[in-house]
Amino acid sequence: MDNNNLEQITFGGGCFWCVESCFNMLKGVHSAISGYSGGHKDNPTYEEVCTGETGHAEVVQITFDPNIISYAQLMDVFFFLHDPTQLNRQGNDIGTQYRSVIYYKDEAEKVKAEEALKKSEASGKWQGTYVTEVTQFEKFWPAEQYHQGYYNVNPNQPYCSAVVGPKIQKFKKHFGELGMLNEA
């Protein structure tokens, strides 16, 4: 991968353990880092974000090579991995930190995010009104080290085996068939 050509995208689609592990499997993704964005507290901790009082969302910041995987493809994965019609929650994960949000860095990226949102809505995959925020990016705070690659290290942790594992299997089947995954 040509590191000079890399771009970044930051978004939240519920628990970052689910989202981060899937994006790290994609061809063209240099890294997917779990973290926090969209709040008012500098350098928040997981415990602080979980209170819902910092305003942050659990997010993943993806560094990717657009010559291998496009912004539009990443958006397709994003909308596959979470339900964008659930306000401030994903399943049993409830709170503003689990909101559906796309952070854009400039006007061109905002337009691409809005187009991806409209395309997903038109697909009919999710029933209901989309609540995904399209918000100006300000700052990304990496989550604590133990959150990075959490599922890979803790696949038998109850939440991981009940929620994350099945989501990853569904993801691998779908995007594996499309040839978008790195070789194991």
mmCIF file with all atom_site columns, C-alpha atoms in Angstrom:
data_model
loop_
_atom_site.group_PDB
_atom_site.id
_atom_site.type_symbol
_atom_site.label_atom_id
_atom_site.label_alt_id
_atom_site.label_comp_id
_atom_site.label_asym_id
_atom_site.label_entity_id
_atom_site.label_seq_id
_atom_site.pdbx_PDB_ins_code
_atom_site.Cartn_x
_atom_site.Cartn_y
_atom_site.Cartn_z
_atom_site.occupancy
_atom_site.B_iso_or_equiv
_atom_site.pdbx_formal_charge
_atom_site.auth_seq_id
_atom_site.auth_comp_id
_atom_site.auth_asym_id
_atom_site.auth_atom_id
_atom_site.pdbx_PDB_model_num
ATOM 1   C CA . MET A 1 1   ? 0.000   0.000   0.000  1.00 0.00 ? 1   MET A CA 1
ATOM 2   C CA . ASP A 1 2   ? 1.268   3.459   -0.900 1.00 0.00 ? 2   ASP A CA 1
ATOM 3   C CA . ASN A 1 3   ? 1.152   5.339   2.413  1.00 0.00 ? 3   ASN A CA 1
ATOM 4   C CA . ASN A 1 4   ? 1.251   8.690   0.580  1.00 0.00 ? 4   ASN A CA 1
ATOM 5   C CA . ASN A 1 5   ? -2.125  7.933   -0.992 1.00 0.00 ? 5   ASN A CA 1
ATOM 6   C CA . LEU A 1 6   ? -3.992  6.979   2.185  1.00 0.00 ? 6   LEU A CA 1
ATOM 7   C CA . GLU A 1 7   ? -7.221  8.687   3.235  1.00 0.00 ? 7   GLU A CA 1
ATOM 8   C CA . GLN A 1 8   ? -9.255  8.562   6.445  1.00 0.00 ? 8   GLN A CA 1
ATOM 9   C CA . ILE A 1 9   ? -12.906 8.304   7.337  1.00 0.00 ? 9   ILE A CA 1
ATOM 10  C CA . THR A 1 10  ? -14.430 8.348   10.816 1.00 0.00 ? 10  THR A CA 1
ATOM 11  C CA . PHE A 1 11  ? -17.853 7.058   11.718 1.00 0.00 ? 11  PHE A CA 1
ATOM 12  C CA . GLY A 1 12  ? -19.894 5.475   14.473 1.00 0.00 ? 12  GLY A CA 1
ATOM 13  C CA . GLY A 1 13  ? -22.222 2.538   14.063 1.00 0.00 ? 13  GLY A CA 1
ATOM 14  C CA . GLY A 1 14  ? -22.789 1.272   17.583 1.00 0.00 ? 14  GLY A CA 1
ATOM 15  C CA . CYS A 1 15  ? -20.235 -0.651  19.612 1.00 0.00 ? 15  CYS A CA 1
ATOM 16  C CA . PHE A 1 16  ? -16.796 -0.091  18.112 1.00 0.00 ? 16  PHE A CA 1
ATOM 17  C CA . TRP A 1 17  ? -15.736 -3.689  18.839 1.00 0.00 ? 17  TRP A CA 1
ATOM 18  C CA . CYS A 1 18  ? -18.127 -4.892  16.105 1.00 0.00 ? 18  CYS A CA 1
ATOM 19  C CA . VAL A 1 19  ? -17.263 -2.279  13.522 1.00 0.00 ? 19  VAL A CA 1
ATOM 20  C CA . GLU A 1 20  ? -13.483 -2.136  13.984 1.00 0.00 ? 20  GLU A CA 1
ATOM 21  C CA . SER A 1 21  ? -12.857 -5.863  13.625 1.00 0.00 ? 21  SER A CA 1
ATOM 22  C CA . CYS A 1 22  ? -14.797 -6.046  10.355 1.00 0.00 ? 22  CYS A CA 1
ATOM 23  C CA . PHE A 1 23  ? -13.123 -3.070  8.711  1.00 0.00 ? 23  PHE A CA 1
ATOM 24  C CA . ASN A 1 24  ? -9.695  -4.443  9.561  1.00 0.00 ? 24  ASN A CA 1
ATOM 25  C CA . MET A 1 25  ? -10.488 -7.468  7.354  1.00 0.00 ? 25  MET A CA 1
ATOM 26  C CA . LEU A 1 26  ? -11.079 -5.446  4.189  1.00 0.00 ? 26  LEU A CA 1
ATOM 27  C CA . LYS A 1 27  ? -8.639  -5.223  1.300  1.00 0.00 ? 27  LYS A CA 1
ATOM 28  C CA . GLY A 1 28  ? -7.334  -1.670  1.077  1.00 0.00 ? 28  GLY A CA 1
ATOM 29  C CA . VAL A 1 29  ? -7.848  -0.833  4.738  1.00 0.00 ? 29  VAL A CA 1
ATOM 30  C CA . HIS A 1 30  ? -4.522  0.083   6.316  1.00 0.00 ? 30  HIS A CA 1
ATOM 31  C CA . SER A 1 31  ? -6.016  0.349   9.832  1.00 0.00 ? 31  SER A CA 1
ATOM 32  C CA . ALA A 1 32  ? -9.277  0.669   11.710 1.00 0.00 ? 32  ALA A CA 1
ATOM 33  C CA . ILE A 1 33  ? -8.843  2.229   15.146 1.00 0.00 ? 33  ILE A CA 1
ATOM 34  C CA . SER A 1 34  ? -11.522 2.307   17.840 1.00 0.00 ? 34  SER A CA 1
ATOM 35  C CA . GLY A 1 35  ? -12.022 5.655   19.523 1.00 0.00 ? 35  GLY A CA 1
ATOM 36  C CA . TYR A 1 36  ? -14.267 8.548   20.387 1.00 0.00 ? 36  TYR A CA 1
ATOM 37  C CA . SER A 1 37  ? -15.442 11.605  18.472 1.00 0.00 ? 37  SER A CA 1
ATOM 38  C CA . GLY A 1 38  ? -18.116 14.264  18.484 1.00 0.00 ? 38  GLY A CA 1
ATOM 39  C CA . GLY A 1 39  ? -18.022 15.240  22.134 1.00 0.00 ? 39  GLY A CA 1
ATOM 40  C CA . HIS A 1 40  ? -16.904 18.154  24.257 1.00 0.00 ? 40  HIS A CA 1
ATOM 41  C CA . LYS A 1 41  ? -14.352 16.505  26.586 1.00 0.00 ? 41  LYS A CA 1
ATOM 42  C CA . ASP A 1 42  ? -10.688 16.254  25.633 1.00 0.00 ? 42  ASP A CA 1
ATOM 43  C CA . ASN A 1 43  ? -9.093  12.810  25.816 1.00 0.00 ? 43  ASN A CA 1
ATOM 44  C CA . PRO A 1 44  ? -12.151 10.999  27.217 1.00 0.00 ? 44  PRO A CA 1
ATOM 45  C CA . THR A 1 45  ? -11.965 7.569   28.808 1.00 0.00 ? 45  THR A CA 1
ATOM 46  C CA . TYR A 1 46  ? -14.233 4.648   27.993 1.00 0.00 ? 46  TYR A CA 1
ATOM 47  C CA . GLU A 1 47  ? -15.884 4.956   31.379 1.00 0.00 ? 47  GLU A CA 1
ATOM 48  C CA . GLU A 1 48  ? -16.598 8.662   30.784 1.00 0.00 ? 48  GLU A CA 1
ATOM 49  C CA . VAL A 1 49  ? -17.998 8.053   27.297 1.00 0.00 ? 49  VAL A CA 1
ATOM 50  C CA . CYS A 1 50  ? -20.246 5.266   28.636 1.00 0.00 ? 50  CYS A CA 1
ATOM 51  C CA . THR A 1 51  ? -21.987 7.758   30.938 1.00 0.00 ? 51  THR A CA 1
ATOM 52  C CA . GLY A 1 52  ? -23.279 9.611   27.861 1.00 0.00 ? 52  GLY A CA 1
ATOM 53  C CA . GLU A 1 53  ? -22.215 12.887  29.452 1.00 0.00 ? 53  GLU A CA 1
ATOM 54  C CA . THR A 1 54  ? -19.185 13.647  27.229 1.00 0.00 ? 54  THR A CA 1
ATOM 55  C CA . GLY A 1 55  ? -21.195 13.855  24.010 1.00 0.00 ? 55  GLY A CA 1
ATOM 56  C CA . HIS A 1 56  ? -18.808 11.458  22.279 1.00 0.00 ? 56  HIS A CA 1
ATOM 57  C CA . ALA A 1 57  ? -19.802 8.545   20.070 1.00 0.00 ? 57  ALA A CA 1
ATOM 58  C CA . GLU A 1 58  ? -17.914 5.264   19.930 1.00 0.00 ? 58  GLU A CA 1
ATOM 59  C CA . VAL A 1 59  ? -16.333 5.503   16.481 1.00 0.00 ? 59  VAL A CA 1
ATOM 60  C CA . VAL A 1 60  ? -13.841 3.835   14.212 1.00 0.00 ? 60  VAL A CA 1
ATOM 61  C CA . GLN A 1 61  ? -11.273 5.822   12.274 1.00 0.00 ? 61  GLN A CA 1
ATOM 62  C CA . ILE A 1 62  ? -10.352 3.990   9.092  1.00 0.00 ? 62  ILE A CA 1
ATOM 63  C CA . THR A 1 63  ? -7.208  4.682   7.122  1.00 0.00 ? 63  THR A CA 1
ATOM 64  C CA . PHE A 1 64  ? -7.573  3.290   3.608  1.00 0.00 ? 64  PHE A CA 1
ATOM 65  C CA . ASP A 1 65  ? -6.098  3.272   0.129  1.00 0.00 ? 65  ASP A CA 1
ATOM 66  C CA . PRO A 1 66  ? -8.729  4.668   -2.276 1.00 0.00 ? 66  PRO A CA 1
ATOM 67  C CA . ASN A 1 67  ? -6.988  2.884   -5.156 1.00 0.00 ? 67  ASN A CA 1
ATOM 68  C CA . ILE A 1 68  ? -8.003  -0.437  -3.565 1.00 0.00 ? 68  ILE A CA 1
ATOM 69  C CA . ILE A 1 69  ? -11.265 0.348   -1.743 1.00 0.00 ? 69  ILE A CA 1
ATOM 70  C CA . SER A 1 70  ? -13.471 3.348   -2.385 1.00 0.00 ? 70  SER A CA 1
ATOM 71  C CA . TYR A 1 71  ? -15.254 5.680   0.009  1.00 0.00 ? 71  TYR A CA 1
ATOM 72  C CA . ALA A 1 72  ? -18.548 4.372   -1.437 1.00 0.00 ? 72  ALA A CA 1
ATOM 73  C CA . GLN A 1 73  ? -17.553 0.756   -0.699 1.00 0.00 ? 73  GLN A CA 1
ATOM 74  C CA . LEU A 1 74  ? -16.650 1.691   2.872  1.00 0.00 ? 74  LEU A CA 1
ATOM 75  C CA . MET A 1 75  ? -20.052 3.338   3.220  1.00 0.00 ? 75  MET A CA 1
ATOM 76  C CA . ASP A 1 76  ? -21.731 0.152   1.928  1.00 0.00 ? 76  ASP A CA 1
ATOM 77  C CA . VAL A 1 77  ? -19.931 -1.788  4.673  1.00 0.00 ? 77  VAL A CA 1
ATOM 78  C CA . PHE A 1 78  ? -20.860 0.842   7.276  1.00 0.00 ? 78  PHE A CA 1
ATOM 79  C CA . PHE A 1 79  ? -24.568 0.574   6.448  1.00 0.00 ? 79  PHE A CA 1
ATOM 80  C CA . PHE A 1 80  ? -24.339 -3.229  6.345  1.00 0.00 ? 80  PHE A CA 1
ATOM 81  C CA . LEU A 1 81  ? -22.853 -3.441  9.849  1.00 0.00 ? 81  LEU A CA 1
ATOM 82  C CA . HIS A 1 82  ? -25.426 -1.457  11.809 1.00 0.00 ? 82  HIS A CA 1
ATOM 83  C CA . ASP A 1 83  ? -29.069 -0.424  11.761 1.00 0.00 ? 83  ASP A CA 1
ATOM 84  C CA . PRO A 1 84  ? -29.144 3.278   10.829 1.00 0.00 ? 84  PRO A CA 1
ATOM 85  C CA . THR A 1 85  ? -32.800 3.566   11.860 1.00 0.00 ? 85  THR A CA 1
ATOM 86  C CA . GLN A 1 86  ? -32.153 3.067   15.587 1.00 0.00 ? 86  GLN A CA 1
ATOM 87  C CA . LEU A 1 87  ? -31.773 6.381   17.403 1.00 0.00 ? 87  LEU A CA 1
ATOM 88  C CA . ASN A 1 88  ? -28.937 6.369   19.961 1.00 0.00 ? 88  ASN A CA 1
ATOM 89  C CA . ARG A 1 89  ? -28.710 2.604   20.127 1.00 0.00 ? 89  ARG A CA 1
ATOM 90  C CA . GLN A 1 90  ? -27.764 -0.616  18.396 1.00 0.00 ? 90  GLN A CA 1
ATOM 91  C CA . GLY A 1 91  ? -29.741 -3.558  19.733 1.00 0.00 ? 91  GLY A CA 1
ATOM 92  C CA . ASN A 1 92  ? -29.265 -3.672  23.498 1.00 0.00 ? 92  ASN A CA 1
ATOM 93  C CA . ASP A 1 93  ? -26.479 -1.047  23.417 1.00 0.00 ? 93  ASP A CA 1
ATOM 94  C CA . ILE A 1 94  ? -28.369 2.103   24.370 1.00 0.00 ? 94  ILE A CA 1
ATOM 95  C CA . GLY A 1 95  ? -27.102 5.679   24.679 1.00 0.00 ? 95  GLY A CA 1
ATOM 96  C CA . THR A 1 96  ? -25.913 8.590   22.571 1.00 0.00 ? 96  THR A CA 1
ATOM 97  C CA . GLN A 1 97  ? -22.442 6.999   22.435 1.00 0.00 ? 97  GLN A CA 1
ATOM 98  C CA . TYR A 1 98  ? -23.940 4.319   20.137 1.00 0.00 ? 98  TYR A CA 1
ATOM 99  C CA . ARG A 1 99  ? -25.464 6.764   17.638 1.00 0.00 ? 99  ARG A CA 1
ATOM 100 C CA . SER A 1 100 ? -25.147 6.330   13.893 1.00 0.00 ? 100 SER A CA 1
ATOM 101 C CA . VAL A 1 101 ? -22.882 9.088   12.622 1.00 0.00 ? 101 VAL A CA 1
ATOM 102 C CA . ILE A 1 102 ? -20.611 9.887   9.686  1.00 0.00 ? 102 ILE A CA 1
ATOM 103 C CA . TYR A 1 103 ? -17.969 12.562  10.289 1.00 0.00 ? 103 TYR A CA 1
ATOM 104 C CA . TYR A 1 104 ? -16.880 14.484  7.195  1.00 0.00 ? 104 TYR A CA 1
ATOM 105 C CA . LYS A 1 105 ? -13.725 16.573  6.827  1.00 0.00 ? 105 LYS A CA 1
ATOM 106 C CA . ASP A 1 106 ? -14.713 18.856  3.943  1.00 0.00 ? 106 ASP A CA 1
ATOM 107 C CA . GLU A 1 107 ? -17.658 19.759  1.719  1.00 0.00 ? 107 GLU A CA 1
ATOM 108 C CA . ALA A 1 108 ? -16.773 17.137  -0.926 1.00 0.00 ? 108 ALA A CA 1
ATOM 109 C CA . GLU A 1 109 ? -16.742 14.396  1.719  1.00 0.00 ? 109 GLU A CA 1
ATOM 110 C CA . LYS A 1 110 ? -20.042 15.688  3.125  1.00 0.00 ? 110 LYS A CA 1
ATOM 111 C CA . VAL A 1 111 ? -21.619 15.307  -0.321 1.00 0.00 ? 111 VAL A CA 1
ATOM 112 C CA . LYS A 1 112 ? -20.258 11.742  -0.632 1.00 0.00 ? 112 LYS A CA 1
ATOM 113 C CA . ALA A 1 113 ? -21.609 10.869  2.830  1.00 0.00 ? 113 ALA A CA 1
ATOM 114 C CA . GLU A 1 114 ? -25.053 12.275  2.003  1.00 0.00 ? 114 GLU A CA 1
ATOM 115 C CA . GLU A 1 115 ? -25.077 10.369  -1.313 1.00 0.00 ? 115 GLU A CA 1
ATOM 116 C CA . ALA A 1 116 ? -24.165 7.115   0.463  1.00 0.00 ? 116 ALA A CA 1
ATOM 117 C CA . LEU A 1 117 ? -26.913 7.714   3.011  1.00 0.00 ? 117 LEU A CA 1
ATOM 118 C CA . LYS A 1 118 ? -29.507 8.287   0.265  1.00 0.00 ? 118 LYS A CA 1
ATOM 119 C CA . LYS A 1 119 ? -28.318 5.196   -1.619 1.00 0.00 ? 119 LYS A CA 1
ATOM 120 C CA . SER A 1 120 ? -28.653 3.040   1.491  1.00 0.00 ? 120 SER A CA 1
ATOM 121 C CA . GLU A 1 121 ? -32.109 4.455   2.273  1.00 0.00 ? 121 GLU A CA 1
ATOM 122 C CA . ALA A 1 122 ? -33.245 3.750   -1.302 1.00 0.00 ? 122 ALA A CA 1
ATOM 123 C CA . SER A 1 123 ? -32.002 0.153   -1.079 1.00 0.00 ? 123 SER A CA 1
ATOM 124 C CA . GLY A 1 124 ? -34.761 -0.770  1.375  1.00 0.00 ? 124 GLY A CA 1
ATOM 125 C CA . LYS A 1 125 ? -32.349 -2.878  3.447  1.00 0.00 ? 125 LYS A CA 1
ATOM 126 C CA . TRP A 1 126 ? -33.473 -1.159  6.646  1.00 0.00 ? 126 TRP A CA 1
ATOM 127 C CA . GLN A 1 127 ? -37.132 -0.431  7.338  1.00 0.00 ? 127 GLN A CA 1
ATOM 128 C CA . GLY A 1 128 ? -37.871 2.906   8.971  1.00 0.00 ? 128 GLY A CA 1
ATOM 129 C CA . THR A 1 129 ? -36.475 6.412   8.961  1.00 0.00 ? 129 THR A CA 1
ATOM 130 C CA . TYR A 1 130 ? -32.716 6.786   8.961  1.00 0.00 ? 130 TYR A CA 1
ATOM 131 C CA . VAL A 1 131 ? -31.300 8.709   11.923 1.00 0.00 ? 131 VAL A CA 1
ATOM 132 C CA . THR A 1 132 ? -27.649 8.721   10.821 1.00 0.00 ? 132 THR A CA 1
ATOM 133 C CA . GLU A 1 133 ? -26.019 12.077  11.544 1.00 0.00 ? 133 GLU A CA 1
ATOM 134 C CA . VAL A 1 134 ? -23.708 13.639  8.958  1.00 0.00 ? 134 VAL A CA 1
ATOM 135 C CA . THR A 1 135 ? -21.505 15.886  11.096 1.00 0.00 ? 135 THR A CA 1
ATOM 136 C CA . GLN A 1 136 ? -18.366 17.995  10.671 1.00 0.00 ? 136 GLN A CA 1
ATOM 137 C CA . PHE A 1 137 ? -15.297 16.135  11.953 1.00 0.00 ? 137 PHE A CA 1
ATOM 138 C CA . GLU A 1 138 ? -13.429 17.913  14.727 1.00 0.00 ? 138 GLU A CA 1
ATOM 139 C CA . LYS A 1 139 ? -11.232 15.510  16.677 1.00 0.00 ? 139 LYS A CA 1
ATOM 140 C CA . PHE A 1 140 ? -10.622 11.786  17.062 1.00 0.00 ? 140 PHE A CA 1
ATOM 141 C CA . TRP A 1 141 ? -9.482  10.364  20.374 1.00 0.00 ? 141 TRP A CA 1
ATOM 142 C CA . PRO A 1 142 ? -8.133  6.776   20.164 1.00 0.00 ? 142 PRO A CA 1
ATOM 143 C CA . ALA A 1 143 ? -9.724  4.441   22.680 1.00 0.00 ? 143 ALA A CA 1
ATOM 144 C CA . GLU A 1 144 ? -7.634  2.727   25.316 1.00 0.00 ? 144 GLU A CA 1
ATOM 145 C CA . GLN A 1 145 ? -5.279  0.074   23.970 1.00 0.00 ? 145 GLN A CA 1
ATOM 146 C CA . TYR A 1 146 ? -7.323  -2.834  25.345 1.00 0.00 ? 146 TYR A CA 1
ATOM 147 C CA . HIS A 1 147 ? -10.193 -1.839  22.999 1.00 0.00 ? 147 HIS A CA 1
ATOM 148 C CA . GLN A 1 148 ? -8.035  -2.165  19.873 1.00 0.00 ? 148 GLN A CA 1
ATOM 149 C CA . GLY A 1 149 ? -8.643  -5.548  18.256 1.00 0.00 ? 149 GLY A CA 1
ATOM 150 C CA . TYR A 1 150 ? -10.840 -6.416  21.247 1.00 0.00 ? 150 TYR A CA 1
ATOM 151 C CA . TYR A 1 151 ? -12.816 -9.176  19.540 1.00 0.00 ? 151 TYR A CA 1
ATOM 152 C CA . ASN A 1 152 ? -9.679  -10.905 18.234 1.00 0.00 ? 152 ASN A CA 1
ATOM 153 C CA . VAL A 1 153 ? -8.288  -11.119 21.767 1.00 0.00 ? 153 VAL A CA 1
ATOM 154 C CA . ASN A 1 154 ? -11.612 -11.837 23.533 1.00 0.00 ? 154 ASN A CA 1
ATOM 155 C CA . PRO A 1 155 ? -13.845 -13.899 21.190 1.00 0.00 ? 155 PRO A CA 1
ATOM 156 C CA . ASN A 1 156 ? -15.269 -15.893 24.117 1.00 0.00 ? 156 ASN A CA 1
ATOM 157 C CA . GLN A 1 157 ? -16.194 -12.864 26.215 1.00 0.00 ? 157 GLN A CA 1
ATOM 158 C CA . PRO A 1 158 ? -20.026 -13.104 26.531 1.00 0.00 ? 158 PRO A CA 1
ATOM 159 C CA . TYR A 1 159 ? -20.837 -9.923  24.560 1.00 0.00 ? 159 TYR A CA 1
ATOM 160 C CA . CYS A 1 160 ? -18.364 -10.899 21.853 1.00 0.00 ? 160 CYS A CA 1
ATOM 161 C CA . SER A 1 161 ? -19.671 -14.444 21.451 1.00 0.00 ? 161 SER A CA 1
ATOM 162 C CA . ALA A 1 162 ? -23.345 -13.377 21.528 1.00 0.00 ? 162 ALA A CA 1
ATOM 163 C CA . VAL A 1 163 ? -23.233 -10.134 19.512 1.00 0.00 ? 163 VAL A CA 1
ATOM 164 C CA . VAL A 1 164 ? -19.905 -9.446  17.806 1.00 0.00 ? 164 VAL A CA 1
ATOM 165 C CA . GLY A 1 165 ? -19.167 -12.987 16.574 1.00 0.00 ? 165 GLY A CA 1
ATOM 166 C CA . PRO A 1 166 ? -22.457 -13.486 14.698 1.00 0.00 ? 166 PRO A CA 1
ATOM 167 C CA . LYS A 1 167 ? -22.155 -10.021 13.123 1.00 0.00 ? 167 LYS A CA 1
ATOM 168 C CA . ILE A 1 168 ? -18.625 -10.818 11.946 1.00 0.00 ? 168 ILE A CA 1
ATOM 169 C CA . GLN A 1 169 ? -19.725 -14.153 10.456 1.00 0.00 ? 169 GLN A CA 1
ATOM 170 C CA . LYS A 1 170 ? -22.523 -12.450 8.506  1.00 0.00 ? 170 LYS A CA 1
ATOM 171 C CA . PHE A 1 171 ? -20.060 -9.776  7.347  1.00 0.00 ? 171 PHE A CA 1
ATOM 172 C CA . LYS A 1 172 ? -17.439 -12.356 6.279  1.00 0.00 ? 172 LYS A CA 1
ATOM 173 C CA . LYS A 1 173 ? -19.966 -14.355 4.284  1.00 0.00 ? 173 LYS A CA 1
ATOM 174 C CA . HIS A 1 174 ? -21.343 -11.333 2.432  1.00 0.00 ? 174 HIS A CA 1
ATOM 175 C CA . PHE A 1 175 ? -18.123 -9.417  1.737  1.00 0.00 ? 175 PHE A CA 1
ATOM 176 C CA . GLY A 1 176 ? -16.086 -12.596 1.250  1.00 0.00 ? 176 GLY A CA 1
ATOM 177 C CA . GLU A 1 177 ? -18.415 -13.520 -1.617 1.00 0.00 ? 177 GLU A CA 1
ATOM 178 C CA . LEU A 1 178 ? -17.726 -10.084 -3.081 1.00 0.00 ? 178 LEU A CA 1
ATOM 179 C CA . GLY A 1 179 ? -13.949 -10.704 -2.885 1.00 0.00 ? 179 GLY A CA 1
ATOM 180 C CA . MET A 1 180 ? -13.373 -7.729  -0.589 1.00 0.00 ? 180 MET A CA 1
ATOM 181 C CA . LEU A 1 181 ? -11.619 -9.518  2.300  1.00 0.00 ? 181 LEU A CA 1
ATOM 182 C CA . ASN A 1 182 ? -7.918  -9.985  2.923  1.00 0.00 ? 182 ASN A CA 1
ATOM 183 C CA . GLU A 1 183 ? -6.669  -13.542 2.714  1.00 0.00 ? 183 GLU A CA 1
ATOM 184 C CA . ALA A 1 184 ? -6.776  -15.216 6.115  1.00 0.00 ? 184 ALA A CA 1
#
